[in-house]
Amino acid sequence: GDSVTQMEGPVTLSEEAFLTINCTYTATGYPSLFWYVQYPGEGLQLLLKATKADDKGSNKGFEATYRKETTSFHLEKGSVQVSDSAVYFCALSGAQKLVFGQGTRLTINP
Amino acid sequence: EAGVTQSPTHLIKTRGQQATLRCSPISGHTSVYWYQQALGLGLQFLLWYDEGEERNRGNFPPRFSGRQFPNYSSELNVNALELEDSALYLCASSFIGQTRATNTQYFGPGTRLTVL
């Protein structure tokens, strides 16, 4: 079945550092790919998405490119802020349901 | 525009009781999805309702059930509660339309269910 694998956390960085969170997937067909973010005590917020190969999703300085050849959708940000501290989930959409990775907890220190 | 809303925020029950969780989708959305976020188990798909019908369910026992009302709001019922049902239950909504294309799911804040 469909699956998503994220880099293990937790990840701790200093403010203004470069961020990469790796995400790879296994799926039949051509799923849409998503990154969601969960702040403490809250639900999930959509961060960005890509619906086909080579699409780049971007939002709030975060970017991810849908790479069909490597079945990846890595999340990047050039300069993180303390306010980016949260749990990040990579997900794919298959058969009208989302399949999530295990989540990566990110902590940014000032 | 109002987002997905869920009630109650917190729910405390004892083992064997029943829990009812509610979700109101974004206006114009016809699909509602339920997910369970249990500690250490990540996010698991529970149920999908569209146009009042159950369209798909995840790998959960039949004591997890629900329904979707004519106004597209939804209820999740969990019968015979067990300790391991303690989790954050998230509802999401989307609009699929005639093409049945995959559309983005938008999540509510969740209901924290604690089973004692």
PDB file of C-alpha atoms in Angstrom:
ATOM      1  CA  GLY A   1       0.000   0.000   0.000  1.00  0.00           C
ATOM      2  CA  ASP A   2       0.862   3.669  -0.080  1.00  0.00           C
ATOM      3  CA  SER A   3       3.363   4.906   2.487  1.00  0.00           C
ATOM      4  CA  VAL A   4       5.378   7.971   3.466  1.00  0.00           C
ATOM      5  CA  THR A   5       8.725   8.009   5.232  1.00  0.00           C
ATOM      6  CA  GLN A   6      10.080  11.144   6.914  1.00  0.00           C
ATOM      7  CA  MET A   7      13.449  11.793   8.416  1.00  0.00           C
ATOM      8  CA  GLU A   8      13.516  10.963  12.062  1.00  0.00           C
ATOM      9  CA  GLY A   9      13.433  13.758  14.557  1.00  0.00           C
ATOM     10  CA  PRO A  10      13.633  15.636  16.669  1.00  0.00           C
ATOM     11  CA  VAL A  11      15.539  18.305  14.762  1.00  0.00           C
ATOM     12  CA  THR A  12      17.049  21.240  16.646  1.00  0.00           C
ATOM     13  CA  LEU A  13      18.481  24.250  14.828  1.00  0.00           C
ATOM     14  CA  SER A  14      19.568  27.765  15.611  1.00  0.00           C
ATOM     15  CA  GLU A  15      17.629  30.732  14.288  1.00  0.00           C
ATOM     16  CA  GLU A  16      18.525  31.641  10.673  1.00  0.00           C
ATOM     17  CA  ALA A  17      19.867  28.154   9.942  1.00  0.00           C
ATOM     18  CA  PHE A  18      18.969  26.258   6.758  1.00  0.00           C
ATOM     19  CA  LEU A  19      16.329  23.583   7.144  1.00  0.00           C
ATOM     20  CA  THR A  20      15.791  20.352   5.240  1.00  0.00           C
ATOM     21  CA  ILE A  21      13.302  17.689   6.272  1.00  0.00           C
ATOM     22  CA  ASN A  22      13.449  14.648   4.028  1.00  0.00           C
ATOM     23  CA  CYS A  23      10.330  12.892   2.798  1.00  0.00           C
ATOM     24  CA  THR A  24      10.055   9.923   0.444  1.00  0.00           C
ATOM     25  CA  TYR A  25       6.946   8.070  -0.626  1.00  0.00           C
ATOM     26  CA  THR A  26       5.711   4.841  -2.136  1.00  0.00           C
ATOM     27  CA  ALA A  27       2.482   4.974  -4.087  1.00  0.00           C
ATOM     28  CA  THR A  28       0.635   3.545  -7.035  1.00  0.00           C
ATOM     29  CA  GLY A  29      -0.257   6.122  -9.616  1.00  0.00           C
ATOM     30  CA  TYR A  30       0.537   9.810  -9.228  1.00  0.00           C
ATOM     31  CA  PRO A  31      -0.559  11.105  -5.857  1.00  0.00           C
ATOM     32  CA  SER A  32      -0.712  14.695  -4.714  1.00  0.00           C
ATOM     33  CA  LEU A  33       1.853  15.539  -2.039  1.00  0.00           C
ATOM     34  CA  PHE A  34       1.461  17.797   0.981  1.00  0.00           C
ATOM     35  CA  TRP A  35       3.279  19.243   3.938  1.00  0.00           C
ATOM     36  CA  TYR A  36       1.200  20.001   7.005  1.00  0.00           C
ATOM     37  CA  VAL A  37       2.381  21.716  10.198  1.00  0.00           C
ATOM     38  CA  GLN A  38       1.059  21.177  13.720  1.00  0.00           C
ATOM     39  CA  TYR A  39       1.767  23.784  16.389  1.00  0.00           C
ATOM     40  CA  PRO A  40       1.518  22.738  20.055  1.00  0.00           C
ATOM     41  CA  GLY A  41      -2.046  21.997  21.110  1.00  0.00           C
ATOM     42  CA  GLU A  42      -3.492  22.641  17.668  1.00  0.00           C
ATOM     43  CA  GLY A  43      -4.755  20.758  14.622  1.00  0.00           C
ATOM     44  CA  LEU A  44      -2.984  20.495  11.281  1.00  0.00           C
ATOM     45  CA  GLN A  45      -2.428  23.458   9.015  1.00  0.00           C
ATOM     46  CA  LEU A  46      -1.690  23.039   5.329  1.00  0.00           C
ATOM     47  CA  LEU A  47       1.778  24.429   4.633  1.00  0.00           C
ATOM     48  CA  LEU A  48       2.174  23.657   0.922  1.00  0.00           C
ATOM     49  CA  LYS A  49       1.239  21.147  -1.751  1.00  0.00           C
ATOM     50  CA  ALA A  50       2.188  19.858  -5.206  1.00  0.00           C
ATOM     51  CA  THR A  51      -0.098  17.915  -7.491  1.00  0.00           C
ATOM     52  CA  LYS A  52       2.206  16.649 -10.248  1.00  0.00           C
ATOM     53  CA  ALA A  53       5.832  15.853 -10.995  1.00  0.00           C
ATOM     54  CA  ASP A  54       8.245  18.811 -10.958  1.00  0.00           C
ATOM     55  CA  ASP A  55       5.667  21.069  -9.285  1.00  0.00           C
ATOM     56  CA  LYS A  56       7.124  23.257  -6.551  1.00  0.00           C
ATOM     57  CA  GLY A  57       4.940  24.160  -3.612  1.00  0.00           C
ATOM     58  CA  SER A  58       5.868  27.185  -1.525  1.00  0.00           C
ATOM     59  CA  ASN A  59       4.503  29.149   1.415  1.00  0.00           C
ATOM     60  CA  LYS A  60       5.939  31.312   4.222  1.00  0.00           C
ATOM     61  CA  GLY A  61       9.496  30.776   2.944  1.00  0.00           C
ATOM     62  CA  PHE A  62       9.125  26.980   2.852  1.00  0.00           C
ATOM     63  CA  GLU A  63       9.516  25.093  -0.426  1.00  0.00           C
ATOM     64  CA  ALA A  64       9.215  21.494  -1.632  1.00  0.00           C
ATOM     65  CA  THR A  65       9.538  20.025  -5.128  1.00  0.00           C
ATOM     66  CA  TYR A  66       7.666  16.905  -6.302  1.00  0.00           C
ATOM     67  CA  ARG A  67      10.429  14.599  -7.607  1.00  0.00           C
ATOM     68  CA  LYS A  68       8.928  11.584  -9.335  1.00  0.00           C
ATOM     69  CA  GLU A  69      12.290  10.051 -10.259  1.00  0.00           C
ATOM     70  CA  THR A  70      13.404   9.907  -6.623  1.00  0.00           C
ATOM     71  CA  THR A  71       9.858   9.654  -5.147  1.00  0.00           C
ATOM     72  CA  SER A  72      10.691  12.523  -2.817  1.00  0.00           C
ATOM     73  CA  PHE A  73       9.161  15.758  -1.539  1.00  0.00           C
ATOM     74  CA  HIS A  74      11.772  17.280   0.772  1.00  0.00           C
ATOM     75  CA  LEU A  75      10.850  20.407   2.743  1.00  0.00           C
ATOM     76  CA  GLU A  76      13.356  23.295   2.787  1.00  0.00           C
ATOM     77  CA  LYS A  77      13.611  26.765   4.253  1.00  0.00           C
ATOM     78  CA  GLY A  78      16.558  29.068   3.863  1.00  0.00           C
ATOM     79  CA  SER A  79      16.409  30.814   7.246  1.00  0.00           C
ATOM     80  CA  VAL A  80      14.291  29.419  10.069  1.00  0.00           C
ATOM     81  CA  GLN A  81      12.736  31.424  12.879  1.00  0.00           C
ATOM     82  CA  VAL A  82      11.791  30.516  16.444  1.00  0.00           C
ATOM     83  CA  SER A  83       8.149  30.682  15.353  1.00  0.00           C
ATOM     84  CA  ASP A  84       8.766  27.746  12.960  1.00  0.00           C
ATOM     85  CA  SER A  85       9.063  25.390  15.929  1.00  0.00           C
ATOM     86  CA  ALA A  86       6.358  22.751  15.376  1.00  0.00           C
ATOM     87  CA  VAL A  87       5.782  19.203  14.132  1.00  0.00           C
ATOM     88  CA  TYR A  88       5.876  18.812  10.347  1.00  0.00           C
ATOM     89  CA  PHE A  89       4.032  16.044   8.506  1.00  0.00           C
ATOM     90  CA  CYS A  90       4.581  14.926   4.940  1.00  0.00           C
ATOM     91  CA  ALA A  91       1.524  13.300   3.344  1.00  0.00           C
ATOM     92  CA  LEU A  92       0.252  11.877   0.099  1.00  0.00           C
ATOM     93  CA  SER A  93      -3.294  11.689  -1.122  1.00  0.00           C
ATOM     94  CA  GLY A  94      -4.483   8.342  -2.381  1.00  0.00           C
ATOM     95  CA  ALA A  95      -8.039   7.056  -2.811  1.00  0.00           C
ATOM     96  CA  GLN A  96      -9.359  10.242  -1.225  1.00  0.00           C
ATOM     97  CA  LYS A  97      -7.523   9.711   2.037  1.00  0.00           C
ATOM     98  CA  LEU A  98      -4.273  11.122   3.329  1.00  0.00           C
ATOM     99  CA  VAL A  99      -1.378   8.852   4.242  1.00  0.00           C
ATOM    100  CA  PHE A 100       1.006  10.596   6.633  1.00  0.00           C
ATOM    101  CA  GLY A 101       4.615  10.223   7.561  1.00  0.00           C
ATOM    102  CA  GLN A 102       5.444   9.864  11.225  1.00  0.00           C
ATOM    103  CA  GLY A 103       6.088  13.582  11.705  1.00  0.00           C
ATOM    104  CA  THR A 104       9.282  15.498  12.451  1.00  0.00           C
ATOM    105  CA  ARG A 105       9.480  17.682  15.529  1.00  0.00           C
ATOM    106  CA  LEU A 106      11.437  20.874  14.815  1.00  0.00           C
ATOM    107  CA  THR A 107      12.782  23.136  17.543  1.00  0.00           C
ATOM    108  CA  ILE A 108      14.434  26.448  16.701  1.00  0.00           C
ATOM    109  CA  ASN A 109      16.603  28.044  19.368  1.00  0.00           C
ATOM    110  CA  PRO A 110      17.148  31.821  19.426  1.00  0.00           C
TER     111      PRO A 110
ATOM    112  CA  GLU B   1     -14.410  32.386   5.877  1.00  0.00           C
ATOM    113  CA  ALA B   2     -14.862  30.052   8.844  1.00  0.00           C
ATOM    114  CA  GLY B   3     -12.653  26.986   8.956  1.00  0.00           C
ATOM    115  CA  VAL B   4     -13.457  23.468  10.050  1.00  0.00           C
ATOM    116  CA  THR B   5     -14.890  23.430  13.560  1.00  0.00           C
ATOM    117  CA  GLN B   6     -14.989  20.544  16.023  1.00  0.00           C
ATOM    118  CA  SER B   7     -16.695  19.995  19.351  1.00  0.00           C
ATOM    119  CA  PRO B   8     -16.095  19.377  22.126  1.00  0.00           C
ATOM    120  CA  THR B   9     -12.481  20.453  22.545  1.00  0.00           C
ATOM    121  CA  HIS B  10     -11.915  17.902  25.260  1.00  0.00           C
ATOM    122  CA  LEU B  11     -13.890  14.819  26.229  1.00  0.00           C
ATOM    123  CA  ILE B  12     -13.276  12.548  29.192  1.00  0.00           C
ATOM    124  CA  LYS B  13     -14.975   9.162  29.339  1.00  0.00           C
ATOM    125  CA  THR B  14     -14.546   5.912  31.194  1.00  0.00           C
ATOM    126  CA  ARG B  15     -13.875   2.531  29.661  1.00  0.00           C
ATOM    127  CA  GLY B  16     -16.994   0.960  28.143  1.00  0.00           C
ATOM    128  CA  GLN B  17     -18.821   4.249  27.606  1.00  0.00           C
ATOM    129  CA  GLN B  18     -19.690   5.817  24.248  1.00  0.00           C
ATOM    130  CA  ALA B  19     -18.225   9.032  22.848  1.00  0.00           C
ATOM    131  CA  THR B  20     -19.713  11.335  20.228  1.00  0.00           C
ATOM    132  CA  LEU B  21     -17.536  13.858  18.429  1.00  0.00           C
ATOM    133  CA  ARG B  22     -18.850  16.514  16.046  1.00  0.00           C
ATOM    134  CA  CYS B  23     -17.449  18.301  13.016  1.00  0.00           C
ATOM    135  CA  SER B  24     -18.663  21.143  10.811  1.00  0.00           C
ATOM    136  CA  PRO B  25     -16.909  21.463   7.455  1.00  0.00           C
ATOM    137  CA  ILE B  26     -15.906  24.607   5.613  1.00  0.00           C
ATOM    138  CA  SER B  27     -18.903  26.111   3.835  1.00  0.00           C
ATOM    139  CA  GLY B  28     -19.227  24.560   0.373  1.00  0.00           C
ATOM    140  CA  HIS B  29     -17.257  21.437   1.237  1.00  0.00           C
ATOM    141  CA  THR B  30     -19.147  18.173   0.849  1.00  0.00           C
ATOM    142  CA  SER B  31     -16.553  15.676   2.079  1.00  0.00           C
ATOM    143  CA  VAL B  32     -15.599  15.065   5.698  1.00  0.00           C
ATOM    144  CA  TYR B  33     -12.711  12.901   6.856  1.00  0.00           C
ATOM    145  CA  TRP B  34     -11.845  11.633  10.336  1.00  0.00           C
ATOM    146  CA  TYR B  35      -8.327  10.828  11.518  1.00  0.00           C
ATOM    147  CA  GLN B  36      -6.970   9.512  14.805  1.00  0.00           C
ATOM    148  CA  GLN B  37      -3.703  10.862  16.222  1.00  0.00           C
ATOM    149  CA  ALA B  38      -2.700   8.565  19.037  1.00  0.00           C
ATOM    150  CA  LEU B  39       0.541   8.997  20.933  1.00  0.00           C
ATOM    151  CA  GLY B  40       3.297   7.099  19.210  1.00  0.00           C
ATOM    152  CA  LEU B  41       1.074   5.912  16.357  1.00  0.00           C
ATOM    153  CA  GLY B  42       0.988   8.961  14.146  1.00  0.00           C
ATOM    154  CA  LEU B  43      -2.015  10.011  12.106  1.00  0.00           C
ATOM    155  CA  GLN B  44      -4.310   7.222  10.955  1.00  0.00           C
ATOM    156  CA  PHE B  45      -7.223   7.545   8.536  1.00  0.00           C
ATOM    157  CA  LEU B  46     -10.538   6.529  10.093  1.00  0.00           C
ATOM    158  CA  LEU B  47     -13.497   7.417   7.855  1.00  0.00           C
ATOM    159  CA  TRP B  48     -14.501   9.394   4.791  1.00  0.00           C
ATOM    160  CA  TYR B  49     -18.011  10.722   4.186  1.00  0.00           C
ATOM    161  CA  ASP B  50     -19.163  12.388   1.000  1.00  0.00           C
ATOM    162  CA  GLU B  51     -22.671  13.552   0.123  1.00  0.00           C
ATOM    163  CA  GLY B  52     -24.068  11.757   3.146  1.00  0.00           C
ATOM    164  CA  GLU B  53     -22.525   8.357   2.391  1.00  0.00           C
ATOM    165  CA  GLU B  54     -19.618   6.502   3.933  1.00  0.00           C
ATOM    166  CA  ARG B  55     -17.110   6.163   1.066  1.00  0.00           C
ATOM    167  CA  ASN B  56     -14.063   4.614   2.733  1.00  0.00           C
ATOM    168  CA  ARG B  57     -12.901   3.493   6.143  1.00  0.00           C
ATOM    169  CA  GLY B  58      -9.537   2.735   7.598  1.00  0.00           C
ATOM    170  CA  ASN B  59      -8.389  -0.278   9.537  1.00  0.00           C
ATOM    171  CA  PHE B  60     -10.490   0.316  12.645  1.00  0.00           C
ATOM    172  CA  PRO B  61     -13.044  -1.940  14.353  1.00  0.00           C
ATOM    173  CA  PRO B  62     -16.786  -1.475  13.728  1.00  0.00           C
ATOM    174  CA  ARG B  63     -17.267   0.248  17.099  1.00  0.00           C
ATOM    175  CA  PHE B  64     -15.897   3.310  15.300  1.00  0.00           C
ATOM    176  CA  SER B  65     -18.753   4.637  13.215  1.00  0.00           C
ATOM    177  CA  GLY B  66     -20.252   7.879  12.114  1.00  0.00           C
ATOM    178  CA  ARG B  67     -22.590   9.676   9.840  1.00  0.00           C
ATOM    179  CA  GLN B  68     -22.895  12.779   7.727  1.00  0.00           C
ATOM    180  CA  PHE B  69     -25.943  14.995   7.908  1.00  0.00           C
ATOM    181  CA  PRO B  70     -27.731  16.813   5.052  1.00  0.00           C
ATOM    182  CA  ASN B  71     -25.871  20.025   5.962  1.00  0.00           C
ATOM    183  CA  TYR B  72     -22.588  18.045   5.520  1.00  0.00           C
ATOM    184  CA  SER B  73     -21.665  18.190   9.189  1.00  0.00           C
ATOM    185  CA  SER B  74     -20.558  14.891  10.657  1.00  0.00           C
ATOM    186  CA  GLU B  75     -20.495  12.847  13.845  1.00  0.00           C
ATOM    187  CA  LEU B  76     -17.969  10.256  14.899  1.00  0.00           C
ATOM    188  CA  ASN B  77     -19.199   7.701  17.424  1.00  0.00           C
ATOM    189  CA  VAL B  78     -16.926   5.427  19.362  1.00  0.00           C
ATOM    190  CA  ASN B  79     -18.698   2.669  21.270  1.00  0.00           C
ATOM    191  CA  ALA B  80     -17.396   0.478  24.081  1.00  0.00           C
ATOM    192  CA  LEU B  81     -14.457   2.785  24.705  1.00  0.00           C
ATOM    193  CA  GLU B  82     -11.085   1.243  25.423  1.00  0.00           C
ATOM    194  CA  LEU B  83      -8.063   2.880  27.048  1.00  0.00           C
ATOM    195  CA  GLU B  84      -6.177   2.847  23.742  1.00  0.00           C
ATOM    196  CA  ASP B  85      -8.890   5.002  22.139  1.00  0.00           C
ATOM    197  CA  SER B  86      -7.382   7.970  23.981  1.00  0.00           C
ATOM    198  CA  ALA B  87      -6.170  10.240  21.205  1.00  0.00           C
ATOM    199  CA  LEU B  88      -6.643  13.493  19.343  1.00  0.00           C
ATOM    200  CA  TYR B  89      -9.392  13.048  16.751  1.00  0.00           C
ATOM    201  CA  LEU B  90      -9.042  15.339  13.776  1.00  0.00           C
ATOM    202  CA  CYS B  91     -11.709  16.163  11.250  1.00  0.00           C
ATOM    203  CA  ALA B  92     -10.929  17.513   7.785  1.00  0.00           C
ATOM    204  CA  SER B  93     -13.084  18.704   4.908  1.00  0.00           C
ATOM    205  CA  SER B  94     -12.675  19.137   1.180  1.00  0.00           C
ATOM    206  CA  PHE B  95     -14.714  19.637  -1.977  1.00  0.00           C
ATOM    207  CA  ILE B  96     -14.388  16.894  -4.554  1.00  0.00           C
ATOM    208  CA  GLY B  97     -17.085  17.698  -7.078  1.00  0.00           C
ATOM    209  CA  GLN B  98     -18.084  15.827 -10.201  1.00  0.00           C
ATOM    210  CA  THR B  99     -14.567  15.008 -11.345  1.00  0.00           C
ATOM    211  CA  ARG B 100     -13.831  13.153  -8.074  1.00  0.00           C
ATOM    212  CA  ALA B 101     -10.387  14.719  -8.309  1.00  0.00           C
ATOM    213  CA  THR B 102      -8.186  14.772  -5.257  1.00  0.00           C
ATOM    214  CA  ASN B 103      -8.573  18.013  -3.423  1.00  0.00           C
ATOM    215  CA  THR B 104      -6.833  19.542  -0.460  1.00  0.00           C
ATOM    216  CA  GLN B 105      -8.101  18.581   2.971  1.00  0.00           C
ATOM    217  CA  TYR B 106      -8.388  21.331   5.589  1.00  0.00           C
ATOM    218  CA  PHE B 107      -8.277  20.318   9.228  1.00  0.00           C
ATOM    219  CA  GLY B 108     -10.087  21.400  12.347  1.00  0.00           C
ATOM    220  CA  PRO B 109      -8.452  21.891  15.762  1.00  0.00           C
ATOM    221  CA  GLY B 110      -9.363  18.398  16.952  1.00  0.00           C
ATOM    222  CA  THR B 111     -11.121  16.797  19.908  1.00  0.00           C
ATOM    223  CA  ARG B 112      -8.913  15.368  22.646  1.00  0.00           C
ATOM    224  CA  LEU B 113     -10.562  12.168  23.914  1.00  0.00           C
ATOM    225  CA  THR B 114      -9.298  10.730  27.176  1.00  0.00           C
ATOM    226  CA  VAL B 115     -10.520   7.316  28.289  1.00  0.00           C
ATOM    227  CA  LEU B 116     -10.002   6.510  31.976  1.00  0.00           C
TER     228      LEU B 116
END
